[in-house]
XYZ file of C-alpha atoms in Angstrom:
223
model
C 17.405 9.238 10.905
C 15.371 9.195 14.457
C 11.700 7.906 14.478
C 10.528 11.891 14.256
C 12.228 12.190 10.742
C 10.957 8.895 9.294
C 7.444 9.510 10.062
C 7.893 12.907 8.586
C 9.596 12.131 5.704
C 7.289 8.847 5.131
C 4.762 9.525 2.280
C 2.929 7.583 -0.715
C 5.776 7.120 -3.530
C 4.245 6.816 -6.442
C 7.208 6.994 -9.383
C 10.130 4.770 -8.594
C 13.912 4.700 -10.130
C 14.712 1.356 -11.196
C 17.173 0.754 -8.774
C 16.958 -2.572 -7.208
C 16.760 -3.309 -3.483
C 19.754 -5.109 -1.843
C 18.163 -8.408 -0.633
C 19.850 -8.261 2.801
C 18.113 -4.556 3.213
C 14.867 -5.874 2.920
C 15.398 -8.654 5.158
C 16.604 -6.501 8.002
C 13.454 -4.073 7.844
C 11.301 -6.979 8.138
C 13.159 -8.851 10.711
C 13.085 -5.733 12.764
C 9.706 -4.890 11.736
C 8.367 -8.227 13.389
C 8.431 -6.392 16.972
C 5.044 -4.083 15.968
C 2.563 -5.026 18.586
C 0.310 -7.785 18.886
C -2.707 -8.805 21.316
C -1.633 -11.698 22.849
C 1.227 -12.286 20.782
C -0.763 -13.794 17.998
C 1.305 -12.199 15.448
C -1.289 -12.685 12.700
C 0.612 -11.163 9.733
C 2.245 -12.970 6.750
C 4.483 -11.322 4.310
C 5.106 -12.262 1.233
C 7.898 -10.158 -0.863
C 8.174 -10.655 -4.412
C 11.299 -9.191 -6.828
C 13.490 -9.428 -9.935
C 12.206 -12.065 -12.557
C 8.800 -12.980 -10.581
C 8.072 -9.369 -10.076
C 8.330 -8.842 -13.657
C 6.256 -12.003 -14.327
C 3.585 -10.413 -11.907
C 3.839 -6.775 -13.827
C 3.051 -8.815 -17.276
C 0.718 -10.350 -15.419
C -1.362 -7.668 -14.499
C -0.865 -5.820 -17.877
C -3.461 -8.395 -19.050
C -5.607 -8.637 -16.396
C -6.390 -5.247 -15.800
C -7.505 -5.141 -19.373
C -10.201 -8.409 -18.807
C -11.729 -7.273 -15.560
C -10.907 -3.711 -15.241
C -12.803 -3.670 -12.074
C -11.528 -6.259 -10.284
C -12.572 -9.550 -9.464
C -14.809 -8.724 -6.277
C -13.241 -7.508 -2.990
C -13.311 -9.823 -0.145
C -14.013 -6.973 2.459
C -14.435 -3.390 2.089
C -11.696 -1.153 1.221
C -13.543 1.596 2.412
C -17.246 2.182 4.271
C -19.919 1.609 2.091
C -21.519 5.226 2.910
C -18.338 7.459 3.656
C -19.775 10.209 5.560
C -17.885 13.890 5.602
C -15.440 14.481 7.003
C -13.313 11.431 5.482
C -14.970 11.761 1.883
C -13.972 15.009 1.927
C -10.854 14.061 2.807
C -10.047 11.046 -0.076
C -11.792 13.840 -2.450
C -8.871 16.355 -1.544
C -5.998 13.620 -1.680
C -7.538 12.697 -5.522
C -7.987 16.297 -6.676
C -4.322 16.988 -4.952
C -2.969 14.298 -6.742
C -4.090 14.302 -10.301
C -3.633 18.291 -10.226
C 0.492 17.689 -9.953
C 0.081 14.967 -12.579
C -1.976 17.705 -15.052
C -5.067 15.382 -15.175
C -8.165 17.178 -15.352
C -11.596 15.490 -13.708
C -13.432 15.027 -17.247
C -10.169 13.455 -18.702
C -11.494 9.669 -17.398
C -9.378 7.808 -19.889
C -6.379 9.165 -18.440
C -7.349 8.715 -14.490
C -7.871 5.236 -15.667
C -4.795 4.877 -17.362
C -2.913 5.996 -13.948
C -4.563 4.243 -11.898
C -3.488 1.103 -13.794
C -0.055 2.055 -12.732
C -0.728 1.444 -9.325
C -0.883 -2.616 -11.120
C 3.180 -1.943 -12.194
C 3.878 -1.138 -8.706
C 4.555 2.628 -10.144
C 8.097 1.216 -11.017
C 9.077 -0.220 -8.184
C 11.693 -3.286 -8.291
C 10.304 -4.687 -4.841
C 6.502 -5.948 -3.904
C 5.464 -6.796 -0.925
C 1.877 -8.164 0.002
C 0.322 -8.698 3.536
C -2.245 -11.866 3.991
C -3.927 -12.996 7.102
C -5.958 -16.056 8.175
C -9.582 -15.477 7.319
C -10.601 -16.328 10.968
C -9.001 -13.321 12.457
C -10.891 -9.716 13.604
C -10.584 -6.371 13.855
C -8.231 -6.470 16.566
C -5.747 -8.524 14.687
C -6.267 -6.480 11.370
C -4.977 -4.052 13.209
C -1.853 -5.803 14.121
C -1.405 -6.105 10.103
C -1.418 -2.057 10.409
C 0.839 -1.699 12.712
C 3.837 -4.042 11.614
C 3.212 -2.405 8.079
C 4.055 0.603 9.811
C 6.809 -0.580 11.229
C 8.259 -1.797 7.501
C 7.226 1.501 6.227
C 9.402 3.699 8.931
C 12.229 1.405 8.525
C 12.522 1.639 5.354
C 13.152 5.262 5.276
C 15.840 4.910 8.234
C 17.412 2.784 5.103
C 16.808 5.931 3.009
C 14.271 3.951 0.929
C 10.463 4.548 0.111
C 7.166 3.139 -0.268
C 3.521 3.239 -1.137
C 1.111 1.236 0.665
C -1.544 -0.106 -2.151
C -5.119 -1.713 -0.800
C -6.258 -1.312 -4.636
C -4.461 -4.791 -4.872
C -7.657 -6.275 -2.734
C -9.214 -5.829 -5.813
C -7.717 -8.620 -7.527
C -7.405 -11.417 -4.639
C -8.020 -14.074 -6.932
C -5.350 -13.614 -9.491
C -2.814 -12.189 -6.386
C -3.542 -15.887 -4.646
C -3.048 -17.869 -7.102
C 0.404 -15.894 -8.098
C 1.955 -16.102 -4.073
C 0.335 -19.715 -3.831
C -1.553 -18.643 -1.149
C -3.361 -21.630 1.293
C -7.392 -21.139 1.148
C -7.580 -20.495 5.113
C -5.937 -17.078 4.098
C -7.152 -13.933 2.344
C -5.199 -10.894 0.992
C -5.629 -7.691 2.412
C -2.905 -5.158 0.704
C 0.001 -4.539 -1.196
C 2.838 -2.256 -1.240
C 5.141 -1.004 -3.549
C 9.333 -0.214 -2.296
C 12.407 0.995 -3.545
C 13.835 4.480 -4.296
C 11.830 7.621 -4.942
C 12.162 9.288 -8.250
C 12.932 12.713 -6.636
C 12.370 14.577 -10.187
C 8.575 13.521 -10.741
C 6.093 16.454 -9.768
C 3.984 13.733 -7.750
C 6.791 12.575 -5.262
C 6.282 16.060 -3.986
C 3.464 15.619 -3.182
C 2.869 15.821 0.508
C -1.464 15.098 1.995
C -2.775 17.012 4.472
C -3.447 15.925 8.111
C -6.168 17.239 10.225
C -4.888 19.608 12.725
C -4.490 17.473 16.155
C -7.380 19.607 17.673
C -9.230 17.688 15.439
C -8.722 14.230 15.921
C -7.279 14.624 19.509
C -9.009 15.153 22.943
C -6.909 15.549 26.342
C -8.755 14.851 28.897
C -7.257 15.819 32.451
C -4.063 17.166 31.258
C-alpha cells in the first residue's frame, strides 16, 4: 500500500472484530511513526498504548463511569470553538446526521444517540487503545506536532492493513483517564484512539465523510 492508498482508505472505524493486535505490529507503527515533524525537534508527544487485561479493566471501568457523570468530568481545553460558525457546524451536523442515518437512529430517538455514543467509552470493540498526552506548558505549535505523528500512526496502520478511529470525546474524562495511565501532573490528556481490524459487515464501516472540494479550502497563488 503507497501513501496515496492509505490516506484514501484511512477513515473513522467505529465497529471492530475482536481480533487482537500482534504486539510487535504496534510497536513498529509507532517506532516509525516517531519521524512526524516537529519545530525544533521538541518532539512533545507521549503515547501511551493500553491492551489485553488492562484494556478490559479500562472498558469496565468506563461502564461505570459513564453512568455517574454522563457528561464528563470538565474538559481541560476545548474540543471544539465555543461559537462554531458555518461552514464547520454545518459540516459536524452532516457527519452526525450521516452517521446515525446508516446506524437507523432517528434525531428524536435521544436515548439511543446516547447509548452509542457510550460506545465510543468501549473503544467500539477494539482490542488496542492508544492515548496521546502532552506537557501542559506546550502551544499551539506543538499541539500540532501531536496531530501530525497521530497521523503518521494512523497511515501506518493501514499499510499494516489495520484501522482506527481517532476519539477526542476521551478529553472528556481526563481525570479518571489520568489516574488509569498514571499520568505525572505536569501533563494533560488530549485524545484517544481506538485500533485493530474493521468489522467490514457493519453498515457504519461504510461509511465514508465528505471533504470540501479543494477549491474550497485551497488557494494557488502564482501557479
Amino acid at each position: 500500500m503507497n501513501v496515496y492508498e492509505a490516506v484514501a482508505s484511512r477513515r473513522s472505524v467505529r465497529e471492530f472484530l475482536g481480533e487482537p493486535v500482534a504486539p510487535d505490529v504496534i510497536r513498529r507503527v509507532l517506532q516509525q511513526a516517531l519521524r512526524a515533524p516537529s519545530g525544533g525537534n521538541l518532539q512533545p508527544w507521549h503515547l501511551h498504548v493500553v491492551g489485553g487485561e488492562r484494556l478490559d479493566e479500562l472498558k469496565a471501568l468506563m461502564r461505570t463511569r459513564v453512568l455517574e457523570a454522563p457528561t464528563g468530568e470538565g474538559t481541560e481545553y476545548d474540543i471544539y470553538p465555543r461559537e462554531l460558525v458555518a461552514p464547520y457546524r454545518d459540516r459536524r451536523f452532516a457527519v452526525g446526521e450521516a452517521m446515525y442515518a446508516r446506524l437507523g437512529i432517528p434525531r428524536e430517538d435521544k436515548a439511543a444517540r446516547r447509548a452509542w455514543f457510550a460506545r465510543n467509552y468501549q473503544f467500539f470493540g477494539a482490542p488496542l487503545a492508544l492515548f496521546c498526552t502532552v506537557d501542559r506548558r506546550m502551544g499551539p505549535p506543538q499541539w500540532s506536532d501531536l496531530g501530525m505523528v497521530l497521523q503518521n500512526v494512523m497511515l501506518l496502520l493501514r499499510a499494516e492493513g489495520l484501522d482506527s478511529c481517532p476519539q477526542e470525546c476521551w478529553a472528556m474524562y481526563p481525570q479518571t483517564i489520568g489516574r488509569f495511565i498514571e499520568l505525572p501532573p505536569e501533563r494533560m490528556l488530549f485524545t484517544g484512539m481506538a485500533i485493530g481490524y474493521a468489522d467490514r459487515s457493519k453498515a457504519i464501516d461504510a461509511l465514508v465523510t465528505e471533504r470540501a472540494s479543494l477549491g474550497e479550502v485551497a488557494q494557488f497563488i502564482g501557479i
